[in-house]
Short mmCIF file of C-alpha atoms in Angstrom, two decimals:
data_model
loop_
_atom_site.label_atom_id
_atom_site.label_comp_id
_atom_site.label_asym_id
_atom_site.label_seq_id
_atom_site.Cartn_x
_atom_site.Cartn_y
_atom_site.Cartn_z
CA UNK D 8 -30.87 10.14 39.04
CA UNK D 9 -32.31 6.69 39.78
CA UNK D 10 -31.26 5.55 36.30
CA UNK D 11 -27.70 6.75 36.89
CA UNK D 12 -27.33 4.87 40.18
CA UNK D 13 -28.92 1.81 38.62
CA UNK D 14 -26.33 1.82 35.83
CA UNK D 15 -23.49 2.25 38.34
CA UNK D 16 -24.82 -0.68 40.36
CA UNK D 17 -24.97 -2.95 37.30
CA UNK D 18 -21.41 -2.00 36.30
CA UNK D 19 -20.13 -2.76 39.80
CA UNK D 20 -21.92 -6.11 39.81
CA UNK D 21 -20.33 -7.03 36.47
CA UNK D 22 -16.86 -6.03 37.77
CA UNK D 23 -17.35 -8.08 40.95
CA UNK D 24 -18.37 -11.09 38.84
CA UNK D 25 -15.25 -10.72 36.68
CA UNK D 26 -13.03 -10.49 39.78
CA UNK D 27 -14.62 -13.60 41.25
CA UNK D 28 -14.07 -15.50 38.01
CA UNK D 29 -10.44 -14.37 37.88
CA UNK D 30 -9.90 -15.54 41.48
CA UNK D 31 -11.33 -18.98 40.65
CA UNK D 32 -9.16 -19.29 37.55
CA UNK D 33 -6.04 -18.29 39.52
CA UNK D 34 -6.70 -20.94 42.19
CA UNK D 35 -7.40 -23.63 39.59
CA UNK D 36 -4.25 -22.70 37.63
CA UNK D 37 -2.14 -22.83 40.79
CA UNK D 38 -3.33 -26.35 41.63
CA UNK D 39 -2.82 -27.51 38.02
CA UNK D 40 0.72 -26.09 37.82
CA UNK D 41 1.71 -27.65 41.14
CA UNK D 42 0.45 -31.06 40.00
CA UNK D 43 2.28 -30.63 36.69
CA UNK D 44 5.55 -30.07 38.54
CA UNK D 45 5.09 -33.31 40.47
CA UNK D 46 4.25 -35.25 37.29
CA UNK D 47 7.17 -33.77 35.33
CA UNK D 48 9.55 -34.60 38.18
CA UNK D 49 8.62 -38.27 37.75
CA UNK D 50 9.00 -37.96 33.97
CA UNK D 51 12.45 -36.44 34.44
CA UNK D 52 13.59 -39.38 36.53
CA UNK D 53 12.39 -41.80 33.84
CA UNK D 54 14.00 -39.75 31.05
CA UNK D 55 17.34 -39.65 32.86
CA UNK D 56 17.20 -43.42 33.26
CA UNK D 57 16.58 -43.83 29.52
CA UNK D 58 18.74 -41.05 28.10
CA UNK D 59 21.22 -40.03 30.77
CA UNK D 60 21.60 -36.67 32.57
CA UNK D 61 23.17 -34.86 29.64
CA UNK D 62 20.16 -35.30 27.35
CA UNK D 63 17.71 -34.16 30.05
CA UNK D 64 19.57 -30.99 31.08
CA UNK D 65 17.01 -28.63 29.51
CA UNK D 66 14.07 -30.28 31.27
CA UNK D 67 15.88 -30.24 34.60
CA UNK D 68 16.67 -26.54 34.28
CA UNK D 69 13.07 -25.80 33.26
CA UNK D 70 11.78 -27.59 36.37
CA UNK D 71 14.09 -25.54 38.61
CA UNK D 72 12.89 -22.29 37.01
CA UNK D 73 9.22 -23.29 37.32
CA UNK D 74 9.60 -24.19 41.00
CA UNK D 75 11.19 -20.80 41.70
CA UNK D 76 8.43 -18.84 39.98
CA UNK D 77 5.66 -20.95 41.44
CA UNK D 78 6.89 -19.98 44.91
CA UNK D 79 6.04 -16.39 43.92
CA UNK D 80 2.57 -17.52 42.87
CA UNK D 81 1.96 -19.29 46.20
CA UNK D 82 3.17 -16.20 48.06
CA UNK D 83 0.72 -13.98 46.16
CA UNK D 84 -2.11 -16.42 46.91
CA UNK D 85 -1.19 -16.30 50.61
CA UNK D 86 -1.35 -12.49 50.57
CA UNK D 87 -4.90 -12.75 49.18
CA UNK D 88 -5.99 -14.70 52.26
CA UNK D 89 -4.02 -13.16 55.15
CA UNK D 90 -5.52 -10.94 57.88
CA UNK D 91 -4.62 -7.66 56.14
CA UNK D 92 -7.58 -6.25 54.15
CA UNK D 93 -6.96 -5.84 50.40
CA UNK D 94 -8.52 -3.52 47.86
CA UNK D 95 -10.24 -5.02 44.80
CA UNK D 96 -7.44 -3.65 42.60
CA UNK D 97 -4.77 -5.43 44.69
CA UNK D 98 -6.65 -8.74 44.56
CA UNK D 99 -7.19 -8.34 40.82
CA UNK D 100 -3.49 -7.64 40.17
CA UNK D 101 -2.30 -10.62 42.27
CA UNK D 102 -4.74 -13.07 40.72
CA UNK D 103 -3.78 -11.98 37.20
CA UNK D 104 -0.10 -12.48 38.09
CA UNK D 105 -0.80 -15.95 39.55
CA UNK D 106 -2.63 -17.00 36.39
CA UNK D 107 0.21 -15.65 34.23
CA UNK D 108 2.93 -17.48 36.17
CA UNK D 109 1.03 -20.78 36.11
CA UNK D 110 0.32 -20.53 32.39
CA UNK D 111 3.99 -19.84 31.67
CA UNK D 112 5.07 -22.78 33.86
CA UNK D 113 2.82 -25.27 32.06
CA UNK D 114 3.82 -24.03 28.60
CA UNK D 115 7.54 -24.30 29.44
CA UNK D 116 7.21 -27.83 30.80
CA UNK D 117 5.08 -28.85 27.79
CA UNK D 118 7.80 -27.59 25.45
CA UNK D 119 10.63 -29.41 27.25
CA UNK D 120 8.83 -32.72 27.68
CA UNK D 121 7.67 -32.72 24.05
CA UNK D 122 11.26 -32.27 22.90
CA UNK D 123 12.25 -35.44 24.80
CA UNK D 124 9.38 -37.58 23.52
CA UNK D 125 11.14 -38.74 20.34
CA UNK D 126 14.53 -39.52 21.99
CA UNK D 127 12.76 -41.47 24.76
CA UNK D 128 10.77 -43.46 22.23
CA UNK D 129 13.96 -44.21 20.31
CA UNK D 130 15.71 -45.32 23.49
CA UNK D 131 12.84 -47.68 24.33
CA UNK D 132 13.09 -49.19 20.85
CA UNK D 133 16.90 -49.46 20.93
CA UNK D 134 17.08 -53.26 20.49
CA UNK D 135 14.66 -53.08 17.57
CA UNK D 136 16.58 -50.21 15.97
CA UNK D 137 19.92 -52.01 16.37
CA UNK D 138 18.52 -55.06 14.63
CA UNK D 139 17.17 -52.91 11.80
CA UNK D 140 20.56 -51.15 11.37
CA UNK D 141 22.28 -54.51 10.94
CA UNK D 142 19.65 -55.76 8.50
CA UNK D 143 19.80 -52.57 6.43
CA UNK D 144 23.60 -52.67 6.36
CA UNK D 145 23.56 -56.26 5.10
CA UNK D 146 20.97 -55.38 2.44
CA UNK D 147 22.94 -52.35 1.22
CA UNK D 148 26.20 -54.29 1.04
CA UNK D 149 24.61 -56.47 -1.60
CA UNK D 150 24.01 -53.37 -3.76
CA UNK D 151 27.61 -52.08 -3.65
CA UNK D 152 28.98 -54.40 -6.41
CA UNK D 153 26.19 -53.27 -8.75
CA UNK D 154 27.00 -49.64 -7.91
CA UNK D 155 30.67 -50.21 -8.79
CA UNK D 156 29.70 -51.82 -12.08
CA UNK D 157 27.43 -48.90 -12.89
CA UNK D 158 30.25 -46.41 -12.26
CA UNK D 159 32.58 -48.40 -14.57
CA UNK D 160 29.90 -48.47 -17.27
CA UNK D 161 29.32 -44.73 -16.95
CA UNK D 162 33.07 -44.03 -17.17
CA UNK D 163 33.06 -45.40 -20.71
CA UNK D 164 30.46 -42.85 -21.76
CA UNK D 165 30.94 -39.72 -19.66
CA UNK D 166 33.90 -37.55 -18.76
CA UNK D 167 35.75 -37.74 -15.44
CA UNK D 168 34.40 -34.29 -14.61
CA UNK D 169 30.84 -35.52 -14.99
CA UNK D 170 31.48 -38.65 -12.91
CA UNK D 171 33.24 -36.77 -10.11
CA UNK D 172 29.99 -36.44 -8.16
CA UNK D 173 29.34 -40.22 -7.95
CA UNK D 174 32.62 -41.99 -8.75
CA UNK D 175 33.62 -42.44 -5.08
CA UNK D 176 30.10 -43.24 -3.85
CA UNK D 177 30.44 -47.07 -3.65
CA UNK D 178 33.64 -46.88 -1.59
CA UNK D 179 32.23 -44.20 0.71
CA UNK D 180 29.01 -46.19 1.18
CA UNK D 181 31.01 -49.29 2.14
CA UNK D 182 32.95 -47.31 4.78
CA UNK D 183 29.72 -45.85 6.19
CA UNK D 184 28.16 -49.29 6.48
CA UNK D 185 31.17 -50.58 8.38
CA UNK D 186 30.93 -47.59 10.73
CA UNK D 187 27.19 -48.17 11.19
CA UNK D 188 27.73 -51.81 12.19
CA UNK D 189 30.49 -50.83 14.61
CA UNK D 190 28.34 -48.08 16.16
CA UNK D 191 25.43 -50.51 16.59
CA UNK D 192 27.69 -52.89 18.50
CA UNK D 193 28.91 -50.01 20.71
CA UNK D 194 25.32 -48.95 21.40
CA UNK D 195 24.45 -52.51 22.41
CA UNK D 196 27.39 -52.83 24.80
CA UNK D 197 26.89 -49.41 26.39
CA UNK D 198 23.20 -50.11 26.93
CA UNK D 199 23.96 -53.40 28.67
CA UNK D 200 26.48 -51.54 30.87
CA UNK D 201 23.84 -48.98 31.88
CA UNK D 202 25.60 -46.14 30.02
CA UNK D 203 22.41 -44.98 28.36
CA UNK D 204 23.61 -41.59 27.14
CA UNK D 205 26.61 -43.05 25.31
CA UNK D 206 24.44 -45.88 23.99
CA UNK D 207 21.95 -43.42 22.52
CA UNK D 208 24.69 -41.37 20.86
CA UNK D 209 26.15 -44.49 19.23
CA UNK D 210 22.68 -45.61 18.15
CA UNK D 211 21.99 -42.26 16.49
CA UNK D 212 25.37 -42.39 14.70
CA UNK D 213 24.64 -45.87 13.36
CA UNK D 214 21.20 -44.98 11.96
CA UNK D 215 22.55 -41.81 10.33
CA UNK D 216 25.44 -43.73 8.72
CA UNK D 217 23.06 -46.29 7.18
CA UNK D 218 20.87 -43.47 5.84
CA UNK D 219 23.85 -41.70 4.22
CA UNK D 220 25.17 -44.94 2.71
CA UNK D 221 21.82 -45.67 1.08
CA UNK D 222 21.68 -42.13 -0.30
CA UNK D 223 25.13 -42.54 -1.90
CA UNK D 224 24.19 -45.85 -3.55
CA UNK D 225 20.89 -44.46 -4.81
CA UNK D 226 22.74 -41.45 -6.25
CA UNK D 227 24.73 -43.72 -8.59
CA UNK D 228 21.57 -45.17 -10.11
CA UNK D 229 19.93 -41.75 -10.25
CA UNK D 230 22.96 -40.29 -12.04
CA UNK D 231 22.67 -42.83 -14.86
CA UNK D 232 19.01 -42.04 -15.42
CA UNK D 233 19.49 -38.27 -15.20
CA UNK D 234 22.49 -38.37 -17.55
CA UNK D 235 20.43 -40.15 -20.21
CA UNK D 236 17.65 -37.61 -19.73
CA UNK D 237 20.16 -34.74 -20.02
CA UNK D 238 21.51 -36.16 -23.29
CA UNK D 239 18.00 -36.41 -24.71
CA UNK D 240 17.18 -32.86 -23.63
CA UNK D 241 20.51 -31.63 -25.00
CA UNK D 242 19.69 -32.93 -28.48
CA UNK D 243 16.37 -31.04 -28.43
CA UNK D 244 18.04 -27.86 -27.16
CA UNK D 245 20.68 -28.04 -29.92
CA UNK D 246 17.97 -28.22 -32.57
CA UNK D 247 16.02 -25.36 -30.97
CA UNK D 248 19.17 -23.25 -30.69
CA UNK D 249 19.94 -23.63 -34.39
CA UNK D 250 16.39 -22.58 -35.26
CA UNK D 251 16.71 -19.61 -32.89
CA UNK D 252 19.92 -18.54 -34.60
CA UNK D 253 18.18 -18.60 -37.98
CA UNK D 254 15.45 -16.32 -36.61
CA UNK D 255 17.93 -14.07 -34.81
CA UNK D 256 19.96 -13.44 -37.94
CA UNK D 257 16.86 -11.88 -39.51
CA UNK D 258 16.34 -9.52 -36.53
CA UNK D 259 17.70 -5.95 -36.40
CA UNK D 260 21.26 -6.38 -35.23
CA UNK D 261 21.52 -4.27 -32.11
CA UNK D 262 24.72 -4.72 -30.06
CA UNK D 263 22.89 -6.91 -27.54
CA UNK D 264 21.49 -9.27 -30.18
CA UNK D 265 24.84 -9.54 -31.95
CA UNK D 266 26.65 -10.44 -28.74
CA UNK D 267 23.98 -13.04 -27.86
CA UNK D 268 24.27 -14.61 -31.33
CA UNK D 269 28.02 -14.93 -30.92
CA UNK D 270 27.55 -16.46 -27.45
CA UNK D 271 25.11 -19.11 -28.70
CA UNK D 272 27.28 -19.90 -31.72
CA UNK D 273 30.28 -20.37 -29.43
CA UNK D 274 28.29 -22.70 -27.13
CA UNK D 275 27.24 -24.82 -30.12
CA UNK D 276 30.79 -24.90 -31.49
CA UNK D 277 32.12 -26.06 -28.10
CA UNK D 278 30.02 -29.25 -28.17
CA UNK D 279 32.31 -32.29 -28.42
CA UNK D 280 32.35 -34.57 -31.43
CA UNK D 281 30.55 -37.91 -31.45
CA UNK D 282 32.34 -40.66 -29.53
CA UNK D 283 34.02 -38.29 -27.06
CA UNK D 284 33.25 -38.71 -23.37
CA UNK D 285 31.13 -35.75 -22.36
CA UNK D 286 29.51 -34.00 -19.42
CA UNK D 287 25.89 -33.63 -20.59
CA UNK D 288 24.90 -31.66 -17.50
CA UNK D 289 27.53 -28.97 -18.06
CA UNK D 290 26.84 -28.76 -21.79
CA UNK D 291 23.10 -28.52 -21.21
CA UNK D 292 23.56 -25.77 -18.66
CA UNK D 293 25.88 -23.75 -20.92
CA UNK D 294 23.62 -24.11 -23.95
CA UNK D 295 20.49 -23.20 -21.98
CA UNK D 296 22.19 -20.09 -20.65
CA UNK D 297 23.28 -18.97 -24.12
CA UNK D 298 19.85 -19.73 -25.55
CA UNK D 299 18.10 -17.77 -22.81
CA UNK D 300 20.50 -14.86 -23.39
CA UNK D 301 19.58 -14.74 -27.05
CA UNK D 302 15.85 -14.85 -26.28
CA UNK D 303 16.23 -11.99 -23.81
CA UNK D 304 18.29 -9.90 -26.26
CA UNK D 305 15.75 -10.38 -29.07
CA UNK D 306 12.85 -9.52 -26.74
CA UNK D 307 14.64 -6.36 -25.61
CA UNK D 308 15.38 -5.37 -29.21
CA UNK D 309 11.76 -5.86 -30.25
CA UNK D 310 10.51 -3.88 -27.28
CA UNK D 311 12.93 -1.08 -28.09
CA UNK D 312 11.80 -1.07 -31.73
CA UNK D 313 8.13 -0.84 -30.70
CA UNK D 314 8.77 1.96 -28.24
CA UNK D 315 9.02 5.57 -29.40
CA UNK D 316 12.44 6.78 -28.31
CA UNK D 317 12.59 10.54 -27.65
CA UNK D 318 15.10 12.40 -29.82
CA UNK D 319 18.22 13.54 -28.00
CA UNK D 320 17.29 17.19 -28.63
CA UNK D 321 13.95 16.81 -26.82
CA UNK D 322 15.63 15.21 -23.82
CA UNK D 323 18.17 18.02 -23.64
CA UNK D 324 15.40 20.66 -23.87
CA UNK D 325 13.63 18.99 -20.92
CA UNK D 326 16.84 19.00 -18.89
CA UNK D 327 17.53 22.65 -19.72
CA UNK D 328 13.97 23.59 -18.77
CA UNK D 329 14.31 21.80 -15.44
CA UNK D 330 17.61 23.55 -14.70
CA UNK D 331 16.12 26.94 -15.63
CA UNK D 332 13.05 26.53 -13.43
CA UNK D 333 15.16 25.24 -10.56
CA UNK D 334 17.47 28.24 -10.79
CA UNK D 335 14.56 30.70 -10.74
CA UNK D 336 12.86 28.93 -7.82
CA UNK D 337 16.11 28.92 -5.83
CA UNK D 338 16.68 32.62 -6.42
CA UNK D 339 13.14 33.65 -5.45
CA UNK D 340 13.13 31.54 -2.28
CA UNK D 341 16.63 32.70 -1.32
CA UNK D 342 15.66 36.33 -1.88
CA UNK D 343 12.56 36.10 0.36
CA UNK D 344 13.70 33.62 2.98
CA UNK D 345 11.79 35.19 5.80
CA UNK D 346 8.50 34.97 3.90
CA UNK D 347 8.69 31.46 2.42
CA UNK D 348 6.88 28.62 4.19
CA UNK D 349 7.47 24.85 4.39
CA UNK D 350 5.44 23.89 1.29
CA UNK D 351 7.53 25.86 -1.18
CA UNK D 352 10.78 24.76 0.45
CA UNK D 353 9.67 21.12 0.38
CA UNK D 354 8.81 21.25 -3.34
CA UNK D 355 12.18 22.81 -4.10
CA UNK D 356 14.04 20.16 -2.07
CA UNK D 357 12.16 17.39 -3.86
CA UNK D 358 12.88 18.97 -7.26
CA UNK D 359 16.58 19.15 -6.44
CA UNK D 360 16.54 15.52 -5.28
CA UNK D 361 14.94 14.35 -8.56
CA UNK D 362 17.45 16.42 -10.53
CA UNK D 363 20.35 14.85 -8.60
CA UNK D 364 18.86 11.39 -9.23
CA UNK D 365 18.88 12.19 -12.94
CA UNK D 366 22.64 12.82 -12.85
CA UNK D 367 23.18 9.55 -10.99
CA UNK D 368 20.94 7.69 -13.44
CA UNK D 369 22.98 8.92 -16.41
CA UNK D 370 26.27 8.46 -14.59
CA UNK D 371 27.33 12.02 -15.37
CA UNK D 372 26.07 15.58 -15.23
CA UNK D 373 22.92 15.59 -17.36
CA UNK D 374 23.40 19.20 -18.41
CA UNK D 375 26.93 18.46 -19.67
CA UNK D 376 26.22 15.10 -21.30
CA UNK D 377 27.03 15.18 -25.00
CA UNK D 378 24.97 12.05 -25.71
CA UNK D 379 22.41 9.90 -23.91
CA UNK D 380 21.92 6.23 -24.72
CA UNK D 381 18.58 5.38 -26.33
CA UNK D 382 17.71 3.00 -23.50
CA UNK D 383 17.96 5.87 -21.01
CA UNK D 384 16.30 8.73 -22.87
CA UNK D 385 12.68 8.03 -21.94
CA UNK D 386 13.45 7.77 -18.23
CA UNK D 387 15.78 10.78 -18.35
CA UNK D 388 13.07 12.94 -19.95
CA UNK D 389 10.49 11.81 -17.38
CA UNK D 390 12.85 12.68 -14.51
CA UNK D 391 13.69 16.07 -16.01
CA UNK D 392 10.02 16.93 -16.48
CA UNK D 393 9.27 15.84 -12.94
CA UNK D 394 12.01 18.10 -11.60
CA UNK D 395 10.70 21.02 -13.68
CA UNK D 396 7.13 20.45 -12.48
CA UNK D 397 8.21 20.41 -8.83
CA UNK D 398 10.30 23.54 -9.30
CA UNK D 399 7.32 25.29 -10.91
CA UNK D 400 5.13 24.29 -7.97
CA UNK D 401 7.77 25.59 -5.57
CA UNK D 402 7.77 28.94 -7.38
CA UNK D 403 3.97 29.21 -7.28
CA UNK D 404 3.87 28.36 -3.59
CA UNK D 405 6.62 30.88 -2.92
CA UNK D 406 4.58 33.55 -4.72
CA UNK D 407 1.59 32.66 -2.55
CA UNK D 408 3.67 33.08 0.61
CA UNK D 409 5.11 36.38 -0.59
CA UNK D 410 1.65 37.77 -1.44
CA UNK D 411 0.33 36.67 1.95
CA UNK D 412 3.24 38.25 3.84
CA UNK D 413 3.28 41.61 1.99
CA UNK D 414 1.26 44.33 3.86
CA UNK D 415 -1.94 45.39 2.06
CA UNK D 416 -2.87 49.06 1.28
CA UNK D 417 -5.61 49.25 3.88
CA UNK D 418 -3.15 48.21 6.58
CA UNK D 419 -1.05 51.36 6.18
CA UNK D 420 -3.57 53.84 4.74
CA UNK D 421 -1.74 54.11 1.42
CA UNK D 422 0.04 52.09 -1.21
CA UNK D 423 1.22 48.70 -0.10
CA UNK D 424 4.73 48.21 1.20
CA UNK D 425 7.12 48.12 -1.72
CA UNK D 426 4.49 49.67 -4.05
CA UNK D 427 4.15 53.11 -5.59
CA UNK D 428 1.36 55.15 -7.11
CA UNK D 429 1.23 54.43 -10.84
CA UNK D 430 0.31 56.70 -13.74
CA UNK D 431 -3.37 57.40 -14.11
CA UNK D 432 -4.08 56.45 -10.47
CA UNK D 433 -3.08 52.77 -11.01
CA UNK D 434 -0.83 50.81 -8.62
CA UNK D 435 2.24 48.86 -9.62
CA UNK D 436 3.91 46.41 -7.25
CA UNK D 437 7.64 45.94 -7.80
CA UNK D 438 7.61 42.44 -6.25
CA UNK D 439 4.51 41.35 -8.16
CA UNK D 440 5.90 42.66 -11.46
CA UNK D 441 9.11 40.76 -10.81
CA UNK D 442 7.28 37.51 -10.09
CA UNK D 443 4.94 38.08 -13.02
CA UNK D 444 7.89 38.51 -15.34
CA UNK D 445 9.56 35.37 -13.98
CA UNK D 446 6.43 33.29 -14.31
CA UNK D 447 5.77 34.71 -17.77
CA UNK D 448 9.30 33.84 -18.85
CA UNK D 449 8.88 30.29 -17.62
CA UNK D 450 5.58 29.92 -19.47
CA UNK D 451 7.15 31.25 -22.67
CA UNK D 452 10.11 28.90 -22.17
CA UNK D 453 7.79 25.95 -21.74
CA UNK D 454 5.82 26.93 -24.85
CA UNK D 455 9.01 27.15 -26.87
CA UNK D 456 10.05 23.74 -25.63
CA UNK D 457 6.64 22.46 -26.64
CA UNK D 458 7.18 23.72 -30.16
CA UNK D 459 10.63 22.13 -30.21
CA UNK D 460 9.12 18.82 -29.06
#
């Protein structure tokens, strides 16, 4: 007994220590959150001066929400120290809620102030950024004549379709640079007028315009390099494609391989003659697609040749066997519905589902199909055998349920229900003989199918 009370005392001491620690953490969190509100209020005033009220809306709303919820935390702390006695459970619940509210408040304010850090830094560096925008615009303007010359040089070699992606780039870049310089001037004037929000929007537009203009000019130079690389790759692909055609013509000509050969031959024939402006990217894409199609067709043909394809007769025997076993299982379960449990019914339902999937897989009734494509025979046979196996299991489980439900001879003092005295003192059960005959017929059917296989 002394050991029991000693254990209870230690547990209570541990719980009291945990409650005291929770109370200290709640008080510390409350002080920290309150100080964070005061600090963030000052940060909000500074951010509004730099960015304007529109950009600081999220932080202002977060502060309002935190103040509201922190009032709840202060109220809970007051209840912990009023004249009304509290139970340990009440104190524990309030302190946990105070800690939760304070943690949420600090996380929310952290998230909102972090989101404003980059815009505030950009606003502080506005004069420096404006100067950089103007310098970058002047530097990029010097590259526009070279970009125009490059486009003219490319037009003599490549088709208009190929050049469509870069032909207008120099003109568009020049317009963007003009817009960037105008936006920088607007940002400067709005900043001097104290309209910080509008100034920041114009500053962001100017920096983005310079970035886009540089991307367009770079794209012209990149196009020339990539076009030369595409032409070099195209020559290698043409040579590989001709070699692949030579190999493919020696392969067994299944319909898939024949179609792929025609596709690759057409892609090669569509290549323009020397001296004609071309689109190397489009030609390379078309030739790669045709080449990959031929590779896939040959691989499929080789796989099919290496795989033993079941004869159509064997597949049909498997389907017939599945249908026969399903029919018998349905009849037995339907004829003894009150005796059949969930296991047999589940196996039958699964067998019927697999059999229905087989019809959907073949796109027609499997039992009525006059032919089955070679690519589908292996899967069709596997599905049919699965359905037959499940139907056989359903029949065996149904027999188990019927045997378990039928009254035994010692229950009634005579022959079992549904049984009669046989010749020579033997017993013959009508139900058992029926099931035995069914099962025997299925076994014989399966053996015959085995011989046919």
